[in-house]
Amino acid sequence: MMKSALSLRSIGPAVAPTPTLDFWFEFASPYSCTAAIRIGPLAKAAGIAVRWRPFLLGPIFKDHGWPTSPFNLYPAKGRYMWRDIERICYGLGLPLTQPEPFPQDAVLSARVALIGLADDWGKHFCRAIYRAEFGEGRNIGEQSVIVDILKHLVQDANATLQQSQLDEIKSRLRAETEQARKFGIFGAPSFVTADGELFWGNDRLEAALAWAKH
Amino acid sequence: MMKSALSLRSIGPAVAPTPTLDFWFEFASPYSCTAAIRIGPLAKAAGIAVRWRPFLLGPIFKDHGWPTSPFNLYPAKGRYMWRDIERICYGLGLPLTQPEPFPQDAVLSARVALIGLADDWGKHFCRAIYRAEFGEGRNIGEQSVIVDILKHLVQDANATLQQSQLDEIKSRLRAETEQARKFGIFGAPSFVTADGELFWGNDRLEAALAWAKH
């Protein structure tokens, strides 16, 4: 008896594993931008570890027969979205500049983000891309914009850029996009809990965190 | 001087007009259903008068080249919506049954609602339609379902049904749908404030009420 009690004491209290939430985002997506800015503090307060998972919406939109963003295909929807994003950014105290063109070519950003997220500078890079794109209206499809951001985060920005062109990175991004499709993701941002529950949209971030916690 | 002071006193303190919010809804729309259930108590607490404005999404979807609901056209979006509605109804303590067919033919409900909303039984009718459709899975395209509901609200259900077939009612519904399109409405529910601010979706109800108030 005594021994057993001692053993239990030496094991100590059970530690519950940290709940996780997958945050699927697309760099061209305005609502992904506001979610990326909001998710850090909210997840920290909820005690949830977030996995940042960039992917491309283009191939998924093509499944729907959409050659571009639905915000361009359906003008009333597009006008509404920009006004809604303006209200949300105002509420968050964020500057907003509509980037030209919209949607931006986000392939390079997504590839570089995959490298950074496997290292320790990924989240900083993602937020910096969103600030450049939607805060300052810079064109993230331009290599020079990516380099400007990388200079603050890595020793050799050009080496990282070269790495992003490796087949390994390109096929990882394709695999991530395929994984998103398999989860039933059809827009961004989306959130997927460890038990496979899907939430779509910046406005579902709080609900996704609450689900991940229980 | 004395007279002027007396006059002011007899006028009394200025009374601010009650702020208003237009609630645009479509009877076939699941998110319009949850908004219809939620809006009454929330608007009352906020001190806002709500104008209920049924309209038809079909003609607006046709502008987008959609012959039916986008939830049918894009299966991943549809699967997500039903799960999302299930979570929302669970949170509100509401039963949910997916109606067949989806979307339901909502023209008759909308015409009858226009009559009821000009009278004193309109909101009761709208909520009863939504409960029958999404709570019990009844087919609101069937005249008998409408009559069952009307029996509890009006003296002569069949007379109201006949009234709903008058050209005056038919053209009022067409005019309302045209008005919705002019406001830039592309989905339901939508909310429009007195100063023309548009909010889309059940999840924007609180933001719309806050805007209407300030």
Coordinates of C-alpha atoms in Angstrom, one line a residue:
Chain A
M1 CA 0.0 0.0 0.0
M2 CA 2.7 2.4 1.2
K3 CA 4.8 1.7 -1.9
S4 CA 1.9 2.2 -4.2
A5 CA 1.0 5.5 -2.7
L6 CA 4.6 6.6 -3.0
S7 CA 4.7 5.6 -6.6
L8 CA 1.6 7.6 -7.4
R9 CA 3.1 10.6 -5.7
S10 CA 6.3 10.3 -7.6
I11 CA 4.4 10.1 -10.9
G12 CA 2.7 13.4 -9.9
P13 CA -0.6 14.8 -11.2
A14 CA -1.7 13.9 -14.6
V15 CA -1.0 16.6 -17.2
A16 CA -3.6 17.1 -19.8
P17 CA -2.2 17.4 -23.3
T18 CA -2.5 20.9 -24.8
P19 CA -5.5 21.0 -27.2
T20 CA -4.6 21.9 -30.8
L21 CA -6.3 23.7 -33.6
D22 CA -5.3 23.8 -37.3
F23 CA -5.6 27.2 -38.8
W24 CA -5.9 26.9 -42.6
F25 CA -5.3 30.2 -44.4
E26 CA -4.7 31.7 -47.9
F27 CA -2.5 34.7 -48.3
A28 CA -4.8 36.3 -50.9
S29 CA -7.8 36.2 -48.5
P30 CA -8.8 39.3 -46.6
Y31 CA -10.7 37.4 -43.9
S32 CA -7.6 35.1 -43.4
C33 CA -5.7 38.3 -42.7
T34 CA -7.9 39.4 -39.9
A35 CA -8.0 35.9 -38.5
A36 CA -4.1 35.7 -38.6
I37 CA -3.9 39.0 -36.6
R38 CA -6.5 37.8 -34.1
I39 CA -5.7 34.2 -33.5
G40 CA -2.5 34.5 -31.5
P41 CA -3.8 36.3 -28.4
L42 CA -7.1 34.4 -28.4
A43 CA -5.5 31.0 -28.7
K44 CA -3.1 31.9 -25.9
A45 CA -5.9 33.0 -23.6
A46 CA -7.7 29.7 -24.4
G47 CA -4.6 27.5 -23.8
I48 CA -4.7 26.1 -27.4
A49 CA -1.7 25.4 -29.6
V50 CA -2.3 26.5 -33.2
R51 CA -0.8 24.9 -36.2
W52 CA -0.6 27.5 -39.1
R53 CA -1.3 25.8 -42.4
P54 CA -1.1 27.9 -45.5
F55 CA -2.8 26.5 -48.6
L56 CA -4.0 27.7 -52.0
L57 CA -7.7 28.4 -52.7
G58 CA -7.2 28.7 -56.4
P59 CA -7.3 24.9 -57.1
I60 CA -10.4 24.5 -54.9
F61 CA -12.2 27.4 -56.5
K62 CA -11.5 25.7 -59.9
D63 CA -13.4 22.7 -58.7
H64 CA -16.4 25.1 -58.3
G65 CA -15.8 26.3 -61.8
W66 CA -14.6 29.7 -60.6
P67 CA -11.6 31.0 -62.5
T68 CA -11.0 33.7 -59.8
S69 CA -12.2 34.8 -56.4
P70 CA -16.0 34.8 -55.9
F71 CA -15.6 38.4 -54.7
N72 CA -14.7 39.3 -58.3
L73 CA -17.2 36.9 -60.0
Y74 CA -20.1 38.3 -57.9
P75 CA -19.8 42.1 -57.7
A76 CA -22.5 42.6 -55.0
K77 CA -20.6 40.0 -52.8
G78 CA -17.3 41.7 -53.5
R79 CA -18.5 45.2 -52.7
Y80 CA -20.0 43.9 -49.4
M81 CA -16.8 42.0 -48.5
W82 CA -14.6 45.1 -48.8
R83 CA -17.0 47.2 -46.7
D84 CA -17.3 44.4 -44.1
I85 CA -13.5 44.1 -43.9
E86 CA -13.2 47.8 -43.5
R87 CA -15.6 47.7 -40.5
I88 CA -13.6 44.7 -39.0
C89 CA -10.2 46.4 -39.5
Y90 CA -11.6 49.6 -38.0
G91 CA -12.7 47.7 -35.0
L92 CA -9.3 46.1 -34.6
G93 CA -7.5 49.4 -35.2
L94 CA -5.8 48.0 -38.3
P95 CA -5.1 50.1 -41.5
L96 CA -6.7 48.8 -44.7
T97 CA -5.6 49.3 -48.3
Q98 CA -7.2 47.3 -51.0
P99 CA -4.4 45.6 -52.9
E100 CA -4.1 45.7 -56.7
P101 CA -4.6 43.2 -58.3
F102 CA -7.1 41.3 -56.2
P103 CA -6.7 38.5 -55.5
Q104 CA -2.9 38.6 -55.2
D105 CA -0.7 35.9 -56.5
A106 CA 0.0 34.2 -53.2
V107 CA 2.0 31.1 -54.3
L108 CA 5.5 32.4 -53.4
S109 CA 4.3 33.7 -49.9
A110 CA 2.8 30.3 -49.2
R111 CA 5.9 28.4 -50.2
V112 CA 8.2 30.7 -48.1
A113 CA 5.7 30.4 -45.1
L114 CA 6.1 26.6 -45.2
I115 CA 9.8 27.0 -44.7
G116 CA 9.4 29.6 -41.9
L117 CA 6.7 27.6 -40.1
A118 CA 9.1 24.6 -39.9
D119 CA 11.6 27.1 -38.4
D120 CA 10.8 29.7 -35.8
W121 CA 10.0 32.7 -37.9
G122 CA 6.9 31.5 -39.8
K123 CA 4.2 33.3 -37.9
H124 CA 6.1 36.6 -38.0
F125 CA 6.5 36.2 -41.7
C126 CA 2.7 35.4 -42.2
R127 CA 1.6 38.5 -40.3
A128 CA 4.2 40.7 -42.1
I129 CA 2.9 39.5 -45.4
Y130 CA -0.7 40.4 -44.4
R131 CA 0.4 43.8 -43.1
A132 CA 2.2 44.5 -46.4
E133 CA -0.7 43.3 -48.6
F134 CA -3.8 44.6 -46.8
G135 CA -2.3 47.3 -44.6
E136 CA 0.0 48.9 -47.1
G137 CA -1.4 47.6 -50.4
R138 CA 1.9 46.2 -51.5
N139 CA 1.9 43.5 -54.2
I140 CA 3.0 40.2 -52.5
G141 CA 3.2 38.6 -55.9
E142 CA 6.5 40.6 -56.3
Q143 CA 9.7 38.8 -55.2
S144 CA 11.1 42.1 -53.9
V145 CA 8.3 42.5 -51.4
I146 CA 9.0 39.0 -50.0
V147 CA 12.7 39.7 -49.8
D148 CA 12.1 43.0 -47.9
I149 CA 10.2 41.0 -45.3
L150 CA 12.6 38.1 -45.2
K151 CA 15.5 40.4 -44.5
H152 CA 14.2 41.1 -41.0
L153 CA 13.7 37.4 -40.3
V154 CA 16.5 35.3 -41.8
Q155 CA 20.3 35.6 -42.3
D156 CA 20.1 35.2 -46.1
A157 CA 16.9 36.2 -47.7
N158 CA 17.9 35.1 -51.2
A159 CA 18.9 31.6 -50.0
T160 CA 15.4 31.2 -48.4
L161 CA 13.9 32.4 -51.7
Q162 CA 15.9 29.8 -53.6
Q163 CA 14.9 27.1 -51.1
S164 CA 11.2 28.0 -51.7
Q165 CA 11.7 27.0 -55.4
L166 CA 12.8 23.4 -54.5
D167 CA 10.5 20.6 -55.7
E168 CA 10.2 19.5 -52.1
I169 CA 8.6 22.8 -51.0
K170 CA 6.4 23.0 -54.1
S171 CA 5.0 19.5 -53.6
R172 CA 4.5 20.1 -49.9
L173 CA 2.2 23.1 -50.7
R174 CA 0.3 21.0 -53.2
A175 CA -0.1 18.2 -50.6
E176 CA -1.4 20.7 -48.0
T177 CA -3.9 22.1 -50.5
E178 CA -5.0 18.5 -51.2
Q179 CA -5.3 17.8 -47.5
A180 CA -7.5 21.0 -47.1
R181 CA -9.8 19.7 -49.8
K182 CA -10.0 16.3 -48.1
F183 CA -11.1 18.0 -44.8
G184 CA -14.0 19.6 -46.8
I185 CA -12.4 23.0 -46.8
F186 CA -13.9 25.3 -49.5
G187 CA -12.9 28.8 -48.3
A188 CA -10.5 30.6 -46.0
P189 CA -9.8 31.0 -43.2
S190 CA -10.9 27.6 -42.0
F191 CA -10.2 25.9 -38.6
V192 CA -10.1 22.2 -38.0
T193 CA -10.0 20.7 -34.5
A194 CA -8.2 17.5 -33.5
D195 CA -11.5 15.6 -33.8
G196 CA -12.1 16.8 -37.3
E197 CA -14.7 19.6 -36.7
L198 CA -14.6 22.2 -39.4
F199 CA -15.3 25.9 -38.9
W200 CA -15.2 28.4 -41.8
G201 CA -14.6 32.2 -41.6
N202 CA -12.9 34.7 -39.4
D203 CA -16.2 35.1 -37.5
R204 CA -16.0 31.4 -36.4
L205 CA -12.6 31.7 -34.8
E206 CA -14.0 31.9 -31.3
A207 CA -16.4 29.0 -31.8
A208 CA -13.5 26.9 -33.2
L209 CA -11.3 27.7 -30.1
A210 CA -14.2 26.8 -27.8
W211 CA -14.7 23.5 -29.6
A212 CA -11.0 22.7 -29.5
K213 CA -11.0 23.2 -25.8
H214 CA -13.8 20.9 -24.8
Chain B
M1 CA -39.1 85.3 -20.3
M2 CA -41.5 83.6 -17.9
K3 CA -43.8 82.5 -20.7
S4 CA -41.0 81.1 -22.7
A5 CA -39.7 79.1 -19.8
L6 CA -43.2 77.7 -19.2
S7 CA -43.5 76.8 -22.8
L8 CA -40.3 74.9 -22.8
R9 CA -41.4 73.0 -19.7
S10 CA -44.7 72.1 -21.2
I11 CA -42.9 70.7 -24.3
G12 CA -40.9 68.5 -22.0
P13 CA -37.6 66.7 -22.7
A14 CA -36.7 65.8 -26.3
V15 CA -37.5 62.2 -27.1
A16 CA -35.1 60.5 -29.4
P17 CA -36.8 58.5 -32.2
T18 CA -36.5 54.7 -31.9
P19 CA -33.7 53.5 -34.2
T20 CA -34.9 51.0 -36.8
L21 CA -33.3 48.0 -38.6
D22 CA -34.6 46.3 -41.7
F23 CA -34.5 42.5 -41.4
W24 CA -34.4 40.9 -44.9
F25 CA -35.1 37.2 -44.9
E26 CA -36.0 34.3 -47.2
F27 CA -38.2 31.5 -45.9
A28 CA -36.0 28.8 -47.6
S29 CA -32.8 30.0 -45.9
P30 CA -31.6 28.1 -42.8
Y31 CA -29.6 31.1 -41.5
S32 CA -32.6 33.3 -41.9
C33 CA -34.5 30.9 -39.6
T34 CA -31.9 31.2 -36.8
A35 CA -31.9 35.0 -37.2
A36 CA -35.7 35.1 -37.1
I37 CA -35.7 33.2 -33.8
R38 CA -32.9 35.4 -32.3
I39 CA -33.8 38.9 -33.5
G40 CA -36.8 39.7 -31.3
P41 CA -35.2 39.5 -27.8
L42 CA -31.9 41.1 -29.0
A43 CA -33.6 44.0 -30.7
K44 CA -35.8 44.6 -27.7
A45 CA -32.8 44.7 -25.4
A46 CA -31.1 47.1 -27.8
G47 CA -34.2 49.3 -28.0
I48 CA -34.4 48.9 -31.8
A49 CA -37.6 48.6 -33.9
V50 CA -37.2 45.8 -36.5
R51 CA -39.0 45.9 -39.9
W52 CA -39.4 42.3 -41.1
R53 CA -39.0 42.2 -44.9
P54 CA -39.5 38.8 -46.6
F55 CA -38.1 38.5 -50.1
L56 CA -37.1 35.9 -52.6
L57 CA -33.5 34.9 -53.2
G58 CA -34.2 32.8 -56.3
P59 CA -34.2 35.8 -58.7
I60 CA -31.0 37.2 -57.2
F61 CA -29.3 33.8 -57.4
K62 CA -30.3 33.7 -61.1
D63 CA -28.3 36.9 -61.6
H64 CA -25.3 34.9 -60.4
G65 CA -26.1 32.1 -62.9
W66 CA -27.2 29.8 -60.0
P67 CA -30.3 27.8 -60.9
T68 CA -30.6 26.7 -57.2
S69 CA -29.1 27.3 -53.8
P70 CA -25.3 27.5 -53.7
F71 CA -25.5 25.0 -50.9
N72 CA -26.7 22.5 -53.5
L73 CA -24.4 23.7 -56.3
Y74 CA -21.3 23.4 -54.1
P75 CA -21.5 20.2 -52.1
A76 CA -18.6 21.0 -49.7
K77 CA -20.3 24.3 -48.8
G78 CA -23.7 22.5 -48.4
R79 CA -22.3 19.8 -46.1
Y80 CA -20.6 22.5 -44.0
M81 CA -23.7 24.6 -43.8
W82 CA -25.9 21.8 -42.4
R83 CA -23.3 21.0 -39.8
D84 CA -22.9 24.7 -38.9
I85 CA -26.6 25.1 -38.6
E86 CA -26.8 22.0 -36.4
R87 CA -24.2 23.5 -34.0
I88 CA -26.1 26.8 -33.9
C89 CA -29.5 25.2 -33.3
Y90 CA -27.9 23.0 -30.6
G91 CA -26.6 26.2 -28.9
L92 CA -30.0 27.8 -29.1
G93 CA -31.8 24.7 -27.9
L94 CA -33.7 24.4 -31.1
P95 CA -34.7 21.1 -32.9
L96 CA -33.4 20.7 -36.4
T97 CA -34.7 18.6 -39.2
Q98 CA -33.4 19.0 -42.7
P99 CA -36.4 19.7 -45.0
E100 CA -37.0 17.8 -48.2
P101 CA -36.7 19.2 -50.8
F102 CA -34.1 21.8 -50.1
P103 CA -34.5 24.7 -50.8
Q104 CA -38.2 24.7 -50.2
D105 CA -40.6 26.6 -52.4
A106 CA -41.1 29.7 -50.2
V107 CA -43.2 31.9 -52.5
L108 CA -46.5 31.3 -50.8
S109 CA -45.1 31.7 -47.3
A110 CA -43.5 35.0 -48.4
R111 CA -46.8 36.3 -49.9
V112 CA -48.8 35.4 -46.8
A113 CA -46.2 36.9 -44.5
L114 CA -46.6 40.3 -46.4
I115 CA -50.3 40.2 -45.4
G116 CA -49.5 39.3 -41.8
L117 CA -46.8 41.8 -41.3
A118 CA -49.2 44.6 -42.4
D119 CA -51.5 43.2 -39.7
D120 CA -50.5 42.1 -36.2
W121 CA -49.8 38.4 -36.8
G122 CA -46.9 38.5 -39.2
K123 CA -44.0 37.8 -36.9
H124 CA -45.8 34.9 -35.3
F125 CA -46.5 33.5 -38.8
C126 CA -42.9 33.8 -39.8
R127 CA -41.5 32.0 -36.8
A128 CA -44.2 29.3 -37.1
I129 CA -43.2 28.7 -40.7
Y130 CA -39.5 28.4 -39.7
R131 CA -40.4 26.0 -36.9
A132 CA -42.5 23.8 -39.2
E133 CA -39.8 23.8 -41.9
F134 CA -36.5 23.4 -40.0
G135 CA -37.8 22.2 -36.7
E136 CA -40.3 19.5 -37.9
G137 CA -39.1 19.1 -41.5
R138 CA -42.5 19.9 -42.9
N139 CA -42.8 21.0 -46.6
I140 CA -43.8 24.7 -46.5
G141 CA -44.4 24.6 -50.3
E142 CA -47.6 22.7 -49.5
Q143 CA -50.7 24.8 -49.0
S144 CA -52.0 22.6 -46.2
V145 CA -49.0 23.4 -44.0
I146 CA -49.6 27.1 -44.4
V147 CA -53.3 26.6 -43.6
D148 CA -52.4 24.7 -40.5
I149 CA -50.4 27.6 -39.3
L150 CA -52.9 30.3 -40.4
K151 CA -55.7 28.6 -38.4
H152 CA -54.0 29.6 -35.2
L153 CA -53.5 33.2 -36.3
V154 CA -56.5 34.4 -38.4
Q155 CA -60.3 34.0 -38.4
D156 CA -60.5 32.6 -41.9
A157 CA -57.3 30.8 -43.1
N158 CA -58.7 30.2 -46.6
A159 CA -59.6 33.8 -47.1
T160 CA -56.1 34.8 -46.2
L161 CA -54.8 32.2 -48.6
Q162 CA -57.0 33.6 -51.4
Q163 CA -55.8 37.2 -50.6
S164 CA -52.2 36.0 -51.0
Q165 CA -53.0 35.2 -54.6
L166 CA -54.1 38.7 -55.5
D167 CA -52.0 40.6 -58.0
E168 CA -51.4 43.3 -55.4
I169 CA -49.6 40.9 -53.1
K170 CA -47.7 39.2 -55.9
S171 CA -46.4 42.5 -57.2
R172 CA -45.5 43.7 -53.7
L173 CA -43.3 40.7 -53.2
R174 CA -41.6 41.3 -56.5
A175 CA -41.1 44.9 -55.6
E176 CA -39.5 44.0 -52.2
T177 CA -37.1 41.5 -54.0
E178 CA -36.2 44.3 -56.4
Q179 CA -35.6 46.7 -53.4
A180 CA -33.4 44.0 -51.8
R181 CA -31.3 43.8 -55.0
K182 CA -31.0 47.6 -55.1
F183 CA -29.6 47.6 -51.5
G184 CA -26.9 45.3 -52.7
I185 CA -28.4 42.2 -51.0
F186 CA -27.0 38.9 -52.3
G187 CA -27.9 36.5 -49.5
A188 CA -30.1 36.0 -46.5
P189 CA -30.5 37.0 -43.9
S190 CA -29.4 40.6 -44.5
F191 CA -29.8 43.6 -42.3
V192 CA -30.0 47.2 -43.5
T193 CA -29.8 50.2 -41.1
A194 CA -31.6 53.5 -41.6
D195 CA -28.4 55.0 -43.0
G196 CA -28.1 52.2 -45.6
E197 CA -25.4 50.1 -43.9
L198 CA -25.6 46.4 -45.0
F199 CA -24.8 43.4 -42.9
W200 CA -25.1 39.8 -44.2
G201 CA -25.6 36.7 -42.2
N202 CA -27.1 35.5 -39.0
D203 CA -23.6 36.0 -37.4
R204 CA -23.8 39.7 -38.2
L205 CA -27.0 40.4 -36.4
E206 CA -25.3 41.7 -33.3
A207 CA -23.1 44.0 -35.3
A208 CA -26.1 45.3 -37.3
L209 CA -28.0 46.1 -34.1
A210 CA -25.0 47.9 -32.7
W211 CA -24.7 50.0 -35.9
A212 CA -28.4 50.8 -35.8
K213 CA -28.1 52.1 -32.3
H214 CA -25.3 54.6 -32.7

